[in-house]
Short mmCIF file of C-alpha atoms in Angstrom, two decimals:
data_model
loop_
_atom_site.label_atom_id
_atom_site.label_comp_id
_atom_site.label_asym_id
_atom_site.label_seq_id
_atom_site.Cartn_x
_atom_site.Cartn_y
_atom_site.Cartn_z
CA MET Z 1 -23.77 -25.27 -32.96
CA GLU Z 2 -27.39 -25.30 -31.81
CA LEU Z 3 -29.20 -27.97 -29.81
CA THR Z 4 -32.96 -28.24 -30.20
CA VAL Z 5 -35.49 -30.79 -29.01
CA SER Z 6 -38.14 -32.46 -31.11
CA SER Z 7 -40.61 -34.91 -29.60
CA SER Z 8 -44.31 -35.60 -29.73
CA LEU Z 9 -44.13 -36.16 -25.95
CA CYS Z 10 -42.74 -32.71 -25.13
CA SER Z 11 -44.91 -29.70 -25.71
CA ASN Z 12 -42.67 -27.33 -23.76
CA THR Z 13 -40.38 -24.96 -25.59
CA TYR Z 14 -36.73 -25.20 -24.67
CA THR Z 15 -34.13 -22.51 -25.15
CA PRO Z 16 -31.48 -23.71 -27.63
CA LEU Z 17 -28.01 -24.32 -26.25
CA HIS Z 18 -25.30 -22.48 -28.18
CA PHE Z 19 -21.98 -24.25 -28.57
CA SER Z 20 -18.65 -22.67 -29.35
CA ARG Z 21 -17.39 -25.40 -31.64
CA LYS Z 22 -13.83 -26.41 -32.34
CA ALA Z 23 -13.70 -30.02 -33.46
CA SER Z 24 -14.76 -32.97 -31.34
CA LEU Z 25 -17.89 -34.74 -30.11
CA PHE Z 26 -17.91 -35.94 -26.47
CA PRO Z 27 -17.45 -33.78 -23.38
CA ILE Z 28 -15.03 -34.64 -20.65
CA GLY Z 29 -15.72 -34.10 -16.99
CA TYR Z 30 -19.46 -33.79 -16.42
CA SER Z 31 -22.76 -35.49 -17.18
CA ARG Z 32 -24.67 -34.52 -20.29
CA CYS Z 33 -27.84 -35.67 -21.81
CA LEU Z 34 -28.62 -36.29 -25.46
CA GLY Z 35 -31.92 -38.02 -24.77
CA SER Z 36 -33.25 -35.98 -21.86
CA PHE Z 37 -32.45 -32.83 -19.93
CA ARG Z 38 -30.96 -32.83 -16.44
CA SER Z 39 -31.40 -30.00 -13.99
CA LEU Z 40 -28.05 -28.21 -14.07
CA ARG Z 41 -26.76 -25.12 -12.40
CA GLU Z 42 -25.43 -22.39 -14.64
CA THR Z 43 -22.15 -24.01 -15.47
CA SER Z 44 -19.50 -23.97 -18.15
CA PHE Z 45 -18.79 -27.51 -19.30
CA ALA Z 46 -15.44 -28.45 -20.83
CA TYR Z 47 -15.57 -30.61 -23.90
CA LYS Z 48 -12.50 -32.00 -25.51
CA ASP Z 49 -12.85 -29.37 -28.20
CA ILE Z 50 -16.24 -27.84 -27.49
CA ARG Z 51 -17.33 -25.45 -24.74
CA ILE Z 52 -20.94 -25.29 -23.61
CA SER Z 53 -22.58 -22.77 -21.35
CA ARG Z 54 -25.92 -23.85 -19.94
CA ARG Z 55 -28.46 -21.98 -17.91
CA LYS Z 56 -30.51 -24.10 -15.54
CA PRO Z 57 -33.35 -25.58 -17.62
CA SER Z 58 -36.53 -27.18 -16.43
CA VAL Z 59 -36.17 -30.88 -15.72
CA CYS Z 60 -37.54 -33.04 -18.50
CA ARG Z 61 -37.24 -36.78 -18.16
CA LEU Z 62 -39.53 -37.67 -21.03
CA SER Z 63 -38.18 -39.68 -23.92
CA CYS Z 64 -37.31 -36.61 -25.94
CA ARG Z 65 -35.09 -37.09 -28.95
CA VAL Z 66 -32.48 -34.42 -29.42
CA ARG Z 67 -31.39 -33.04 -32.74
CA ALA Z 68 -27.92 -31.51 -32.83
CA GLN Z 69 -27.56 -28.88 -35.52
CA ASN Z 70 -24.11 -27.69 -36.46
CA THR Z 71 -24.97 -24.14 -37.44
CA GLU Z 72 -21.31 -23.07 -37.48
CA ALA Z 73 -20.41 -25.81 -39.93
CA CYS Z 74 -22.42 -24.11 -42.67
CA ASP Z 75 -20.38 -23.05 -45.62
CA ALA Z 76 -20.78 -19.30 -46.11
CA SER Z 77 -20.69 -19.57 -49.89
CA ASP Z 78 -23.32 -22.23 -50.48
CA GLY Z 79 -25.21 -22.18 -47.18
CA HIS Z 80 -24.63 -25.95 -46.70
CA HIS Z 81 -26.26 -27.09 -43.44
CA VAL Z 82 -24.99 -30.18 -41.56
CA GLU Z 83 -27.52 -31.94 -39.30
CA ASN Z 84 -26.61 -34.80 -37.00
CA GLU Z 85 -29.39 -36.76 -35.30
CA ASN Z 86 -28.57 -39.15 -32.47
CA ASP Z 87 -30.47 -41.89 -30.69
CA GLY Z 88 -30.76 -40.65 -27.10
CA PHE Z 89 -27.23 -41.54 -26.01
CA LEU Z 90 -26.22 -40.06 -22.64
CA LEU Z 91 -22.70 -40.29 -21.23
CA ASP Z 92 -22.67 -39.70 -17.47
CA ASP Z 93 -19.00 -38.84 -17.46
CA VAL Z 94 -16.50 -38.32 -14.68
CA PRO Z 95 -14.29 -35.23 -14.23
CA HIS Z 96 -10.71 -35.13 -15.45
CA LEU Z 97 -7.75 -33.18 -14.13
CA THR Z 98 -7.44 -31.37 -17.47
CA ASP Z 99 -10.90 -29.87 -16.94
CA TYR Z 100 -9.33 -27.33 -14.58
CA LEU Z 101 -5.62 -27.88 -15.36
CA PRO Z 102 -5.69 -27.78 -19.19
CA ASP Z 103 -1.91 -27.65 -19.62
CA LEU Z 104 -1.12 -30.89 -17.82
CA PRO Z 105 1.37 -33.02 -19.79
CA ALA Z 106 0.41 -36.60 -20.70
CA TYR Z 107 2.79 -39.55 -20.68
CA THR Z 108 2.89 -42.95 -22.31
CA ASN Z 109 1.43 -45.57 -20.01
CA PRO Z 110 4.27 -47.82 -18.75
CA LEU Z 111 1.85 -50.72 -18.27
CA LYS Z 112 2.57 -52.17 -21.71
CA ARG Z 113 6.22 -52.63 -20.74
CA THR Z 114 5.43 -54.74 -17.69
CA PRO Z 115 5.92 -58.51 -18.17
CA ALA Z 116 2.36 -59.31 -17.06
CA TYR Z 117 0.78 -57.15 -19.78
CA ALA Z 118 3.37 -57.65 -22.51
CA ILE Z 119 1.36 -60.40 -24.22
CA VAL Z 120 -2.07 -58.81 -23.82
CA LYS Z 121 -3.50 -58.04 -27.26
CA LYS Z 122 -5.58 -55.07 -26.17
CA THR Z 123 -3.89 -53.58 -23.12
CA PHE Z 124 -5.68 -50.25 -23.11
CA VAL Z 125 -9.33 -49.30 -22.95
CA SER Z 126 -10.53 -47.18 -25.85
CA PRO Z 127 -11.75 -43.64 -25.00
CA GLU Z 128 -14.96 -44.55 -26.82
CA ASP Z 129 -15.70 -47.63 -24.65
CA VAL Z 130 -18.81 -47.13 -22.53
CA VAL Z 131 -21.17 -49.39 -20.58
CA ALA Z 132 -24.96 -49.03 -20.69
CA ARG Z 133 -26.75 -48.62 -17.38
CA ASP Z 134 -29.84 -50.41 -18.70
CA ILE Z 135 -29.34 -53.47 -20.90
CA ILE Z 136 -32.98 -54.57 -21.12
CA VAL Z 137 -34.42 -52.48 -23.95
CA GLN Z 138 -37.12 -52.56 -26.57
CA ARG Z 139 -36.68 -52.17 -30.30
CA ASP Z 140 -37.50 -48.45 -30.31
CA SER Z 141 -35.82 -47.59 -26.98
CA LEU Z 142 -33.44 -44.68 -26.70
CA ARG Z 143 -29.91 -45.73 -25.84
CA GLY Z 144 -30.03 -44.04 -22.43
CA VAL Z 145 -27.40 -43.53 -19.75
CA HIS Z 146 -23.86 -44.87 -20.18
CA PHE Z 147 -20.72 -44.78 -18.04
CA ARG Z 148 -17.07 -44.80 -19.04
CA ARG Z 149 -15.58 -48.26 -18.99
CA ALA Z 150 -12.90 -48.70 -16.32
CA GLY Z 151 -9.40 -49.86 -17.15
CA PRO Z 152 -5.93 -48.67 -18.20
CA ARG Z 153 -5.61 -45.81 -20.68
CA GLU Z 154 -2.90 -45.33 -23.28
CA LYS Z 155 -1.92 -41.98 -21.77
CA VAL Z 156 -1.39 -41.22 -18.07
CA TYR Z 157 -1.05 -37.87 -16.31
CA PHE Z 158 1.32 -38.92 -13.54
CA THR Z 159 4.86 -40.24 -13.67
CA PRO Z 160 5.71 -42.98 -11.14
CA GLU Z 161 8.30 -40.73 -9.50
CA GLU Z 162 5.88 -37.86 -8.80
CA VAL Z 163 3.05 -39.97 -7.36
CA ARG Z 164 2.43 -39.78 -3.63
CA ALA Z 165 -0.77 -41.72 -2.97
CA CYS Z 166 -2.74 -42.21 0.22
CA ILE Z 167 -5.44 -44.67 1.29
CA VAL Z 168 -8.07 -44.09 3.97
CA THR Z 169 -10.87 -46.33 5.30
CA CYS Z 170 -13.95 -44.86 6.97
CA GLY Z 171 -17.21 -46.08 8.52
CA GLY Z 172 -18.13 -49.56 9.68
CA LEU Z 173 -16.23 -52.77 9.06
CA CYS Z 174 -16.88 -55.01 6.11
CA PRO Z 175 -15.24 -58.15 4.69
CA GLY Z 176 -12.75 -57.25 1.97
CA ILE Z 177 -11.41 -53.87 3.14
CA ASN Z 178 -7.91 -55.26 3.65
CA THR Z 179 -7.98 -56.84 0.20
CA VAL Z 180 -8.79 -53.44 -1.34
CA ILE Z 181 -5.93 -51.80 0.59
CA ARG Z 182 -3.50 -54.53 -0.46
CA GLU Z 183 -4.43 -54.41 -4.13
CA ILE Z 184 -4.20 -50.60 -4.36
CA VAL Z 185 -0.67 -50.72 -2.94
CA CYS Z 186 0.39 -53.67 -5.10
CA GLY Z 187 -1.35 -52.29 -8.18
CA LEU Z 188 0.43 -48.95 -7.92
CA LYS Z 189 3.79 -50.66 -7.45
CA ASN Z 190 3.54 -53.62 -9.82
CA MET Z 191 1.67 -51.94 -12.68
CA TYR Z 192 2.99 -48.37 -12.52
CA GLY Z 193 6.18 -48.49 -10.45
CA VAL Z 194 4.84 -46.22 -7.68
CA ASP Z 195 6.77 -46.54 -4.41
CA ASP Z 196 5.32 -43.75 -2.31
CA VAL Z 197 2.00 -44.84 -0.72
CA LEU Z 198 0.74 -43.66 2.66
CA GLY Z 199 -1.89 -45.22 4.88
CA ILE Z 200 -4.09 -42.72 6.72
CA GLN Z 201 -4.94 -44.30 10.07
CA GLY Z 202 -8.26 -43.92 11.85
CA GLY Z 203 -10.53 -42.61 9.10
CA TYR Z 204 -10.89 -39.00 8.01
CA ARG Z 205 -9.47 -37.76 11.33
CA GLY Z 206 -6.14 -39.31 10.41
CA PHE Z 207 -5.52 -36.63 7.81
CA TYR Z 208 -5.22 -33.80 10.31
CA SER Z 209 -4.15 -35.93 13.29
CA LYS Z 210 -1.05 -36.86 11.27
CA ASN Z 211 -1.58 -40.58 11.79
CA THR Z 212 0.13 -42.11 8.77
CA MET Z 213 2.17 -45.13 7.91
CA LYS Z 214 4.24 -46.14 4.91
CA LEU Z 215 2.63 -48.90 2.84
CA THR Z 216 4.64 -51.28 0.67
CA PRO Z 217 3.74 -54.59 -0.99
CA LYS Z 218 5.75 -56.38 1.70
CA ILE Z 219 3.88 -54.70 4.56
CA VAL Z 220 0.42 -55.46 3.10
CA ASN Z 221 1.34 -58.86 1.71
CA ASP Z 222 -0.96 -61.00 3.86
CA ILE Z 223 -3.47 -58.51 5.28
CA HIS Z 224 -6.21 -59.88 3.00
CA LYS Z 225 -6.33 -62.95 5.23
CA ARG Z 226 -7.51 -60.85 8.17
CA GLY Z 227 -10.85 -59.26 8.90
CA GLY Z 228 -11.42 -55.59 9.68
CA THR Z 229 -9.17 -52.85 8.33
CA PHE Z 230 -5.39 -52.73 8.61
CA LEU Z 231 -5.57 -48.92 8.74
CA GLN Z 232 -8.25 -48.72 11.46
CA THR Z 233 -11.41 -46.72 10.91
CA SER Z 234 -13.79 -44.26 12.52
CA ARG Z 235 -17.08 -42.52 11.89
CA GLY Z 236 -17.37 -38.78 11.39
CA GLY Z 237 -14.35 -36.52 11.77
CA HIS Z 238 -14.71 -35.04 8.30
CA ASP Z 239 -13.34 -31.50 8.08
CA THR Z 240 -12.86 -30.71 4.42
CA LYS Z 241 -10.55 -27.72 4.84
CA LYS Z 242 -8.27 -29.48 7.33
CA ILE Z 243 -8.15 -32.61 5.19
CA VAL Z 244 -7.25 -30.77 1.97
CA ASP Z 245 -4.73 -28.60 3.85
CA ASN Z 246 -2.94 -31.78 4.90
CA ILE Z 247 -3.19 -33.31 1.44
CA GLU Z 248 -1.52 -30.18 0.09
CA ASP Z 249 1.09 -29.96 2.86
CA ARG Z 250 2.13 -33.58 2.44
CA GLY Z 251 2.33 -33.38 -1.34
CA ILE Z 252 -0.29 -36.10 -1.83
CA ASN Z 253 -1.65 -36.22 -5.38
CA GLN Z 254 -3.75 -39.40 -5.37
CA VAL Z 255 -6.37 -40.07 -2.69
CA TYR Z 256 -8.15 -43.44 -2.45
CA ILE Z 257 -11.17 -43.32 -0.15
CA ILE Z 258 -12.87 -46.56 0.95
CA GLY Z 259 -16.28 -46.17 2.54
CA GLY Z 260 -20.07 -46.08 2.26
CA ASP Z 261 -22.42 -43.37 1.05
CA GLY Z 262 -21.55 -40.98 3.89
CA THR Z 263 -17.84 -41.47 3.21
CA GLN Z 264 -18.38 -40.92 -0.51
CA LYS Z 265 -20.18 -37.63 0.23
CA GLY Z 266 -17.04 -36.64 2.10
CA ALA Z 267 -14.96 -37.68 -0.92
CA ALA Z 268 -17.12 -35.45 -3.13
CA ALA Z 269 -16.47 -32.52 -0.78
CA ILE Z 270 -12.71 -33.19 -0.89
CA PHE Z 271 -12.81 -33.32 -4.69
CA LYS Z 272 -14.68 -30.00 -4.83
CA GLU Z 273 -12.19 -28.29 -2.51
CA VAL Z 274 -9.21 -29.70 -4.43
CA THR Z 275 -10.72 -28.44 -7.68
CA GLU Z 276 -11.34 -24.97 -6.31
CA ARG Z 277 -7.72 -24.75 -5.16
CA GLY Z 278 -6.50 -25.95 -8.56
CA LEU Z 279 -4.49 -28.83 -7.10
CA LYS Z 280 -3.27 -31.75 -9.19
CA VAL Z 281 -4.93 -34.34 -6.97
CA ALA Z 282 -6.95 -37.32 -8.23
CA VAL Z 283 -9.73 -38.35 -5.82
CA ALA Z 284 -11.00 -41.91 -6.24
CA GLY Z 285 -13.72 -43.58 -4.20
CA ILE Z 286 -14.16 -47.30 -3.62
CA PRO Z 287 -17.74 -47.88 -2.38
CA LYS Z 288 -18.05 -50.03 0.75
CA THR Z 289 -21.19 -51.18 2.50
CA ILE Z 290 -22.01 -54.63 3.77
CA ASP Z 291 -25.74 -53.84 3.39
CA ASN Z 292 -25.42 -53.61 -0.42
CA ASP Z 293 -27.33 -50.30 -0.46
CA ILE Z 294 -24.96 -48.33 -2.73
CA ALA Z 295 -26.87 -47.02 -5.75
CA VAL Z 296 -25.99 -47.66 -9.42
CA ILE Z 297 -23.47 -50.51 -8.97
CA ASP Z 298 -24.49 -54.18 -9.17
CA LYS Z 299 -23.37 -54.96 -5.62
CA SER Z 300 -20.87 -53.82 -3.02
CA PHE Z 301 -17.84 -55.82 -1.94
CA GLY Z 302 -18.26 -57.96 1.16
CA PHE Z 303 -21.91 -58.68 0.37
CA ASP Z 304 -21.31 -62.20 -0.95
CA THR Z 305 -19.22 -63.01 2.11
CA ALA Z 306 -21.93 -61.66 4.41
CA VAL Z 307 -24.64 -63.75 2.76
CA GLU Z 308 -22.46 -66.86 2.93
CA GLU Z 309 -21.58 -66.33 6.60
CA ALA Z 310 -25.23 -65.60 7.47
CA GLN Z 311 -26.01 -69.15 6.39
CA ARG Z 312 -24.13 -70.47 9.43
CA ALA Z 313 -26.37 -68.56 11.80
CA ILE Z 314 -29.54 -69.52 9.91
CA ASN Z 315 -28.55 -73.18 9.83
CA ALA Z 316 -27.82 -73.14 13.56
CA ALA Z 317 -31.16 -71.51 14.36
CA HIS Z 318 -32.97 -74.00 12.14
CA VAL Z 319 -31.34 -76.98 13.86
CA GLU Z 320 -32.19 -75.57 17.29
CA ALA Z 321 -35.81 -74.86 16.30
CA GLU Z 322 -36.61 -78.17 14.62
CA CYS Z 323 -35.09 -80.21 17.42
CA MET Z 324 -37.46 -78.73 20.00
CA ASP Z 325 -41.23 -78.96 20.37
CA ASN Z 326 -42.75 -75.67 19.18
CA GLY Z 327 -39.30 -74.34 18.43
CA VAL Z 328 -39.02 -70.74 17.24
CA GLY Z 329 -35.72 -69.56 15.77
CA ILE Z 330 -35.07 -65.86 15.13
CA VAL Z 331 -31.95 -64.59 13.36
CA LYS Z 332 -31.16 -60.87 13.10
CA LEU Z 333 -28.94 -59.81 10.20
CA MET Z 334 -27.52 -56.48 9.04
CA GLY Z 335 -29.61 -54.08 6.99
CA ARG Z 336 -30.28 -50.59 8.29
CA HIS Z 337 -32.24 -49.34 5.27
CA SER Z 338 -31.91 -52.25 2.84
CA GLY Z 339 -32.87 -55.85 3.51
CA SER Z 340 -30.63 -57.33 0.83
CA ILE Z 341 -28.58 -59.58 3.14
CA ALA Z 342 -31.70 -60.97 4.82
CA LEU Z 343 -33.40 -61.47 1.44
CA TYR Z 344 -30.51 -63.29 -0.26
CA ALA Z 345 -29.65 -65.31 2.85
CA THR Z 346 -33.28 -66.43 3.02
CA LEU Z 347 -33.32 -67.44 -0.64
CA ALA Z 348 -30.04 -69.31 -0.25
CA SER Z 349 -31.22 -71.16 2.88
CA ARG Z 350 -34.69 -72.43 1.83
CA ASP Z 351 -35.29 -73.27 5.52
CA VAL Z 352 -36.62 -69.83 6.44
CA ASP Z 353 -40.37 -69.44 7.04
CA CYS Z 354 -40.52 -65.64 7.19
CA CYS Z 355 -38.18 -62.78 6.20
CA LEU Z 356 -38.79 -59.28 7.57
CA ILE Z 357 -36.98 -56.32 5.98
CA PRO Z 358 -37.20 -52.50 6.29
CA GLU Z 359 -38.79 -52.11 2.85
CA SER Z 360 -41.74 -54.37 3.67
CA PRO Z 361 -43.74 -53.26 6.73
CA PHE Z 362 -45.40 -55.93 8.85
CA TYR Z 363 -47.81 -56.17 11.78
CA LEU Z 364 -48.12 -58.66 14.59
CA GLU Z 365 -51.78 -59.15 15.48
CA GLY Z 366 -54.93 -59.64 13.47
CA PRO Z 367 -55.79 -61.55 10.28
CA ASP Z 368 -52.74 -62.41 8.17
CA GLY Z 369 -50.51 -60.94 10.89
CA LEU Z 370 -47.18 -62.38 11.96
CA PHE Z 371 -48.59 -64.10 15.09
CA GLN Z 372 -51.25 -65.89 13.04
CA TYR Z 373 -48.64 -67.03 10.53
CA ILE Z 374 -46.31 -68.32 13.27
CA ASP Z 375 -49.19 -70.23 14.85
CA GLN Z 376 -50.02 -71.78 11.47
CA ARG Z 377 -46.41 -72.85 10.90
CA LEU Z 378 -46.09 -74.35 14.38
CA LYS Z 379 -49.21 -76.45 13.81
CA GLU Z 380 -48.01 -77.61 10.37
CA ASN Z 381 -44.28 -78.18 11.00
CA GLY Z 382 -43.78 -78.02 14.75
CA HIS Z 383 -41.20 -75.23 14.37
CA VAL Z 384 -40.73 -71.88 12.63
CA LEU Z 385 -37.64 -69.90 11.52
CA ILE Z 386 -37.67 -66.11 11.10
CA VAL Z 387 -34.93 -63.94 9.61
CA LEU Z 388 -35.13 -60.18 10.02
CA ALA Z 389 -32.96 -57.22 9.06
CA GLU Z 390 -31.90 -54.86 11.85
CA GLY Z 391 -33.83 -51.94 10.32
CA ALA Z 392 -37.17 -53.77 10.14
CA GLY Z 393 -40.02 -52.79 12.48
CA GLN Z 394 -38.15 -49.91 14.12
CA GLU Z 395 -41.36 -47.88 14.62
CA TYR Z 396 -42.92 -50.73 16.61
CA VAL Z 397 -39.86 -51.06 18.82
CA ALA Z 398 -39.88 -47.31 19.47
CA GLN Z 399 -43.55 -47.44 20.48
CA SER Z 400 -43.13 -50.24 23.01
CA MET Z 401 -39.76 -49.14 24.38
CA GLN Z 402 -38.50 -45.79 25.61
CA ALA Z 403 -38.21 -43.50 22.61
CA PHE Z 404 -34.60 -43.00 21.58
CA ASP Z 405 -33.47 -40.70 18.80
CA GLY Z 406 -29.70 -40.92 19.12
CA LYS Z 407 -27.28 -40.81 16.20
CA ASP Z 408 -23.78 -42.10 15.64
CA ALA Z 409 -20.80 -39.97 14.60
CA SER Z 410 -21.71 -40.42 10.92
CA GLY Z 411 -25.20 -39.02 11.49
CA ASN Z 412 -26.96 -42.39 11.18
CA ARG Z 413 -29.89 -42.96 13.50
CA LEU Z 414 -29.04 -45.52 16.16
CA LEU Z 415 -31.27 -48.56 15.80
CA LEU Z 416 -33.14 -50.28 18.59
CA ASP Z 417 -32.71 -54.05 18.88
CA VAL Z 418 -35.66 -55.35 16.87
CA GLY Z 419 -34.49 -58.92 17.37
CA LEU Z 420 -34.82 -58.86 21.14
CA TRP Z 421 -38.10 -56.95 20.87
CA LEU Z 422 -39.63 -59.52 18.51
CA THR Z 423 -38.33 -62.39 20.64
CA HIS Z 424 -40.14 -61.05 23.71
CA LYS Z 425 -43.31 -60.18 21.76
CA VAL Z 426 -43.62 -63.67 20.26
CA LYS Z 427 -42.89 -65.41 23.55
CA ASP Z 428 -45.35 -63.24 25.51
CA HIS Z 429 -48.12 -63.72 22.92
CA PHE Z 430 -47.95 -67.50 22.78
CA THR Z 431 -47.35 -67.95 26.50
CA ASN Z 432 -50.10 -65.61 27.70
CA ALA Z 433 -52.64 -65.35 24.88
CA GLN Z 434 -52.30 -68.80 23.32
CA LYS Z 435 -51.33 -70.62 26.52
CA MET Z 436 -48.70 -72.45 24.48
CA THR Z 437 -45.18 -73.29 25.56
CA ILE Z 438 -42.64 -72.36 22.92
CA ASN Z 439 -38.87 -72.83 22.83
CA MET Z 440 -37.28 -69.59 21.64
CA LYS Z 441 -33.77 -69.42 20.14
CA TYR Z 442 -32.43 -65.98 19.17
CA ILE Z 443 -29.15 -65.55 17.27
CA ASP Z 444 -27.50 -62.19 16.45
CA PRO Z 445 -24.37 -62.77 14.32
CA THR Z 446 -24.07 -59.21 12.94
CA TYR Z 447 -20.65 -58.26 14.32
CA MET Z 448 -19.26 -61.74 13.70
CA ILE Z 449 -20.16 -61.37 10.02
CA ARG Z 450 -18.66 -57.88 9.69
CA ALA Z 451 -15.33 -58.94 11.17
CA ILE Z 452 -14.44 -61.95 9.02
CA PRO Z 453 -12.09 -61.93 5.99
CA SER Z 454 -13.64 -61.87 2.54
CA ASN Z 455 -14.30 -65.12 0.68
CA ALA Z 456 -12.76 -66.07 -2.66
CA SER Z 457 -15.44 -64.36 -4.74
CA ASP Z 458 -15.12 -61.07 -2.86
CA ASN Z 459 -11.31 -61.24 -2.97
CA ILE Z 460 -11.42 -61.31 -6.76
CA TYR Z 461 -14.02 -58.56 -6.82
CA CYS Z 462 -11.94 -56.34 -4.50
CA THR Z 463 -8.91 -56.84 -6.73
CA LEU Z 464 -10.84 -55.63 -9.78
CA LEU Z 465 -12.19 -52.62 -7.90
CA SER Z 466 -8.74 -51.63 -6.64
CA GLN Z 467 -6.98 -52.00 -9.97
CA SER Z 468 -9.74 -50.09 -11.76
CA ALA Z 469 -9.39 -47.24 -9.25
CA VAL Z 470 -5.61 -47.15 -9.77
CA HIS Z 471 -5.98 -47.11 -13.58
CA GLY Z 472 -8.51 -44.27 -13.34
CA ALA Z 473 -6.39 -42.09 -11.07
CA MET Z 474 -3.25 -42.61 -13.18
CA ALA Z 475 -5.24 -41.68 -16.30
CA GLY Z 476 -6.14 -38.35 -14.70
CA TYR Z 477 -9.76 -39.04 -13.80
CA THR Z 478 -10.91 -37.60 -10.49
CA GLY Z 479 -14.08 -37.20 -8.46
CA PHE Z 480 -15.12 -40.71 -9.41
CA THR Z 481 -16.06 -43.97 -7.80
CA VAL Z 482 -15.67 -47.39 -9.37
CA GLY Z 483 -17.92 -50.41 -9.50
CA PRO Z 484 -19.61 -52.97 -11.75
CA VAL Z 485 -22.64 -51.99 -13.82
CA ASN Z 486 -24.13 -54.95 -15.63
CA SER Z 487 -20.99 -56.94 -14.73
CA ARG Z 488 -18.63 -54.43 -16.38
CA HIS Z 489 -16.50 -52.15 -14.23
CA VAL Z 490 -17.05 -48.45 -14.89
CA TYR Z 491 -16.16 -44.99 -13.60
CA ILE Z 492 -19.12 -43.23 -11.99
CA PRO Z 493 -19.33 -39.61 -10.76
CA ILE Z 494 -19.18 -39.73 -6.95
CA GLU Z 495 -22.35 -37.72 -6.54
CA ARG Z 496 -24.29 -40.33 -8.53
CA VAL Z 497 -23.80 -43.06 -5.92
CA THR Z 498 -24.80 -40.74 -3.07
CA GLU Z 499 -28.04 -39.44 -4.59
CA SER Z 500 -30.10 -42.40 -3.43
CA GLN Z 501 -29.83 -45.82 -1.82
CA ASN Z 502 -30.28 -49.24 -3.35
CA ARG Z 503 -33.26 -50.91 -1.68
CA VAL Z 504 -35.33 -54.02 -2.22
CA ASN Z 505 -38.17 -53.33 -4.64
CA LEU Z 506 -41.31 -55.13 -3.50
CA THR Z 507 -42.64 -55.24 -7.07
CA ASP Z 508 -39.55 -56.94 -8.49
CA ARG Z 509 -39.43 -60.66 -9.17
CA ILE Z 510 -36.72 -61.16 -6.54
CA TRP Z 511 -39.23 -60.39 -3.77
CA ALA Z 512 -41.82 -62.63 -5.45
CA ARG Z 513 -39.25 -65.45 -5.38
CA LEU Z 514 -38.81 -64.94 -1.65
CA LEU Z 515 -42.58 -65.01 -1.03
CA ALA Z 516 -42.82 -68.19 -3.06
CA SER Z 517 -39.99 -69.72 -1.03
CA THR Z 518 -41.28 -68.83 2.44
CA ASN Z 519 -45.05 -68.71 1.78
CA GLN Z 520 -45.22 -65.80 4.20
CA PRO Z 521 -48.01 -63.17 4.03
CA THR Z 522 -47.33 -59.90 2.24
CA PHE Z 523 -48.72 -57.85 5.18
CA LEU Z 524 -49.91 -55.24 2.67
CA HIS Z 525 -53.63 -55.79 2.11
CA LYS Z 526 -55.68 -55.66 5.27
CA CYS Z 527 -54.01 -52.98 7.34
CA GLU Z 528 -54.45 -49.34 6.30
CA ALA Z 529 -51.56 -48.20 8.50
CA ILE Z 530 -49.24 -50.53 6.63
CA ARG Z 531 -50.57 -49.47 3.25
CA GLU Z 532 -49.90 -45.82 4.05
CA ARG Z 533 -46.22 -46.56 4.69
CA VAL Z 534 -45.65 -48.15 1.30
CA ASP Z 535 -45.22 -45.78 -1.62
CA LYS Z 536 -48.23 -45.30 -3.90
CA LYS Z 537 -46.44 -46.69 -6.96
CA THR Z 538 -45.77 -49.99 -5.19
CA MET Z 539 -49.29 -50.25 -3.80
CA ASP Z 540 -50.84 -49.54 -7.22
CA ALA Z 541 -48.71 -52.27 -8.78
CA ILE Z 542 -49.67 -54.72 -6.03
CA ASN Z 543 -53.36 -53.88 -6.29
CA ASP Z 544 -53.34 -54.17 -10.08
CA GLN Z 545 -51.85 -57.64 -9.83
CA ARG Z 546 -54.03 -58.57 -6.82
CA ILE Z 547 -51.12 -60.21 -5.06
CA THR Z 548 -52.15 -62.28 -2.03
CA SER Z 549 -50.28 -64.53 0.36
CA ILE Z 550 -48.81 -67.46 -1.52
#
């Protein structure tokens, strides 16, 4: 079988890929591109019935159509040539245990025999079910990237008796962690009859510190009503060899890892080591970050709860500010690299006058600066309310305070308190420069928000995430994380969610909605230093549209 590329957009010549064909169509275990090339190391990819060997090609992300020619399907007697053209479909698939353990036996999924699923018309997800990453397309668009739909499969690769699962939580706290733990334990027991589940205490260190506890549905029955994590957590402590040694020594064959992008990178390393040792161990990641900065998925669990709880702090600051003459309320919310919580909390409130996030630089003095805007709001309304994410304005804080370049155990740069810095700057400016008395109220609810239980919406979301992870591991998938893409839960290769971070796009309509709500300046037009910090693509889009303060 030969793969060639034909496109008016591609003038480069690509070396054909030679397939050793047996029978089937879709590969299992790794990403592949039928509409564009990815940069791949020299790797042998396992298809269901096809093997491909690829040498690392040049990266081509143009809309190149691919023509698959089945040269081995030609009949020797009549020279019949079969040609199959596709429409740019790409399946970004997840690995499977049979990729490196081809002789694993499969079993009938016991789920159909459970009372809860006995009346379901379509219990199992079809192997052909996929979910498109992009659903807004034009008439002549290529189909693009797709992910495998999450859910129970007709065949499983573990029997209930052989399963020994473990759950570990890593990184910072977030509403909903306990719900995820509970639903993994209950899902394994109630859907698949698994009794042996261990809780790894204290993050990744718990693997080699031998801190474990037995988890049963009775033990985790009401933990979803509490904040934090039932298993305790920590940052850092990842030692791949020690962790996999303990997984092997304890006979663990399903590992559920709950954590953010750093934790998921650790999960990817565990998966790689398990694969190299040829162990029958399914590694499943459940992405966790209160900042909602995990790539690919629609949103992370705990985010809705965080936005809802942030309203309490914003409402309190607004009441304090409007009840005082020249009242200024400042609320600092979470958001190290992404200002999603601050953005959505501002949109939900409608009382906020200015929202400052890491993605949108700002400046204090000069025309259209923050001080001028605050002065304008005080004259118009008698009060002003500012919401800012913790990662906003860090370079200004570093300049005016003693430089500090510390990092936490996960390798994240420790942030300076931009809320206190801005509070002092605003107060000093209006007291000394403007000779105006202002009443400042500063509220920092960050740790209060992290520590609360998840709300109803997040509880349901966490249940779906947990059950999808259990279904995937039982079906033999590994090296995957789970999450919603366009409101449908899918299995995503772990490395895909760690490649980049989800950030607020200043050229999207969501940011325009915020500007329309607050009427704040964009801070992007009259300061060259600010313009240099925003990527060229964003600035070009802004300049083309001639966006000004609304």
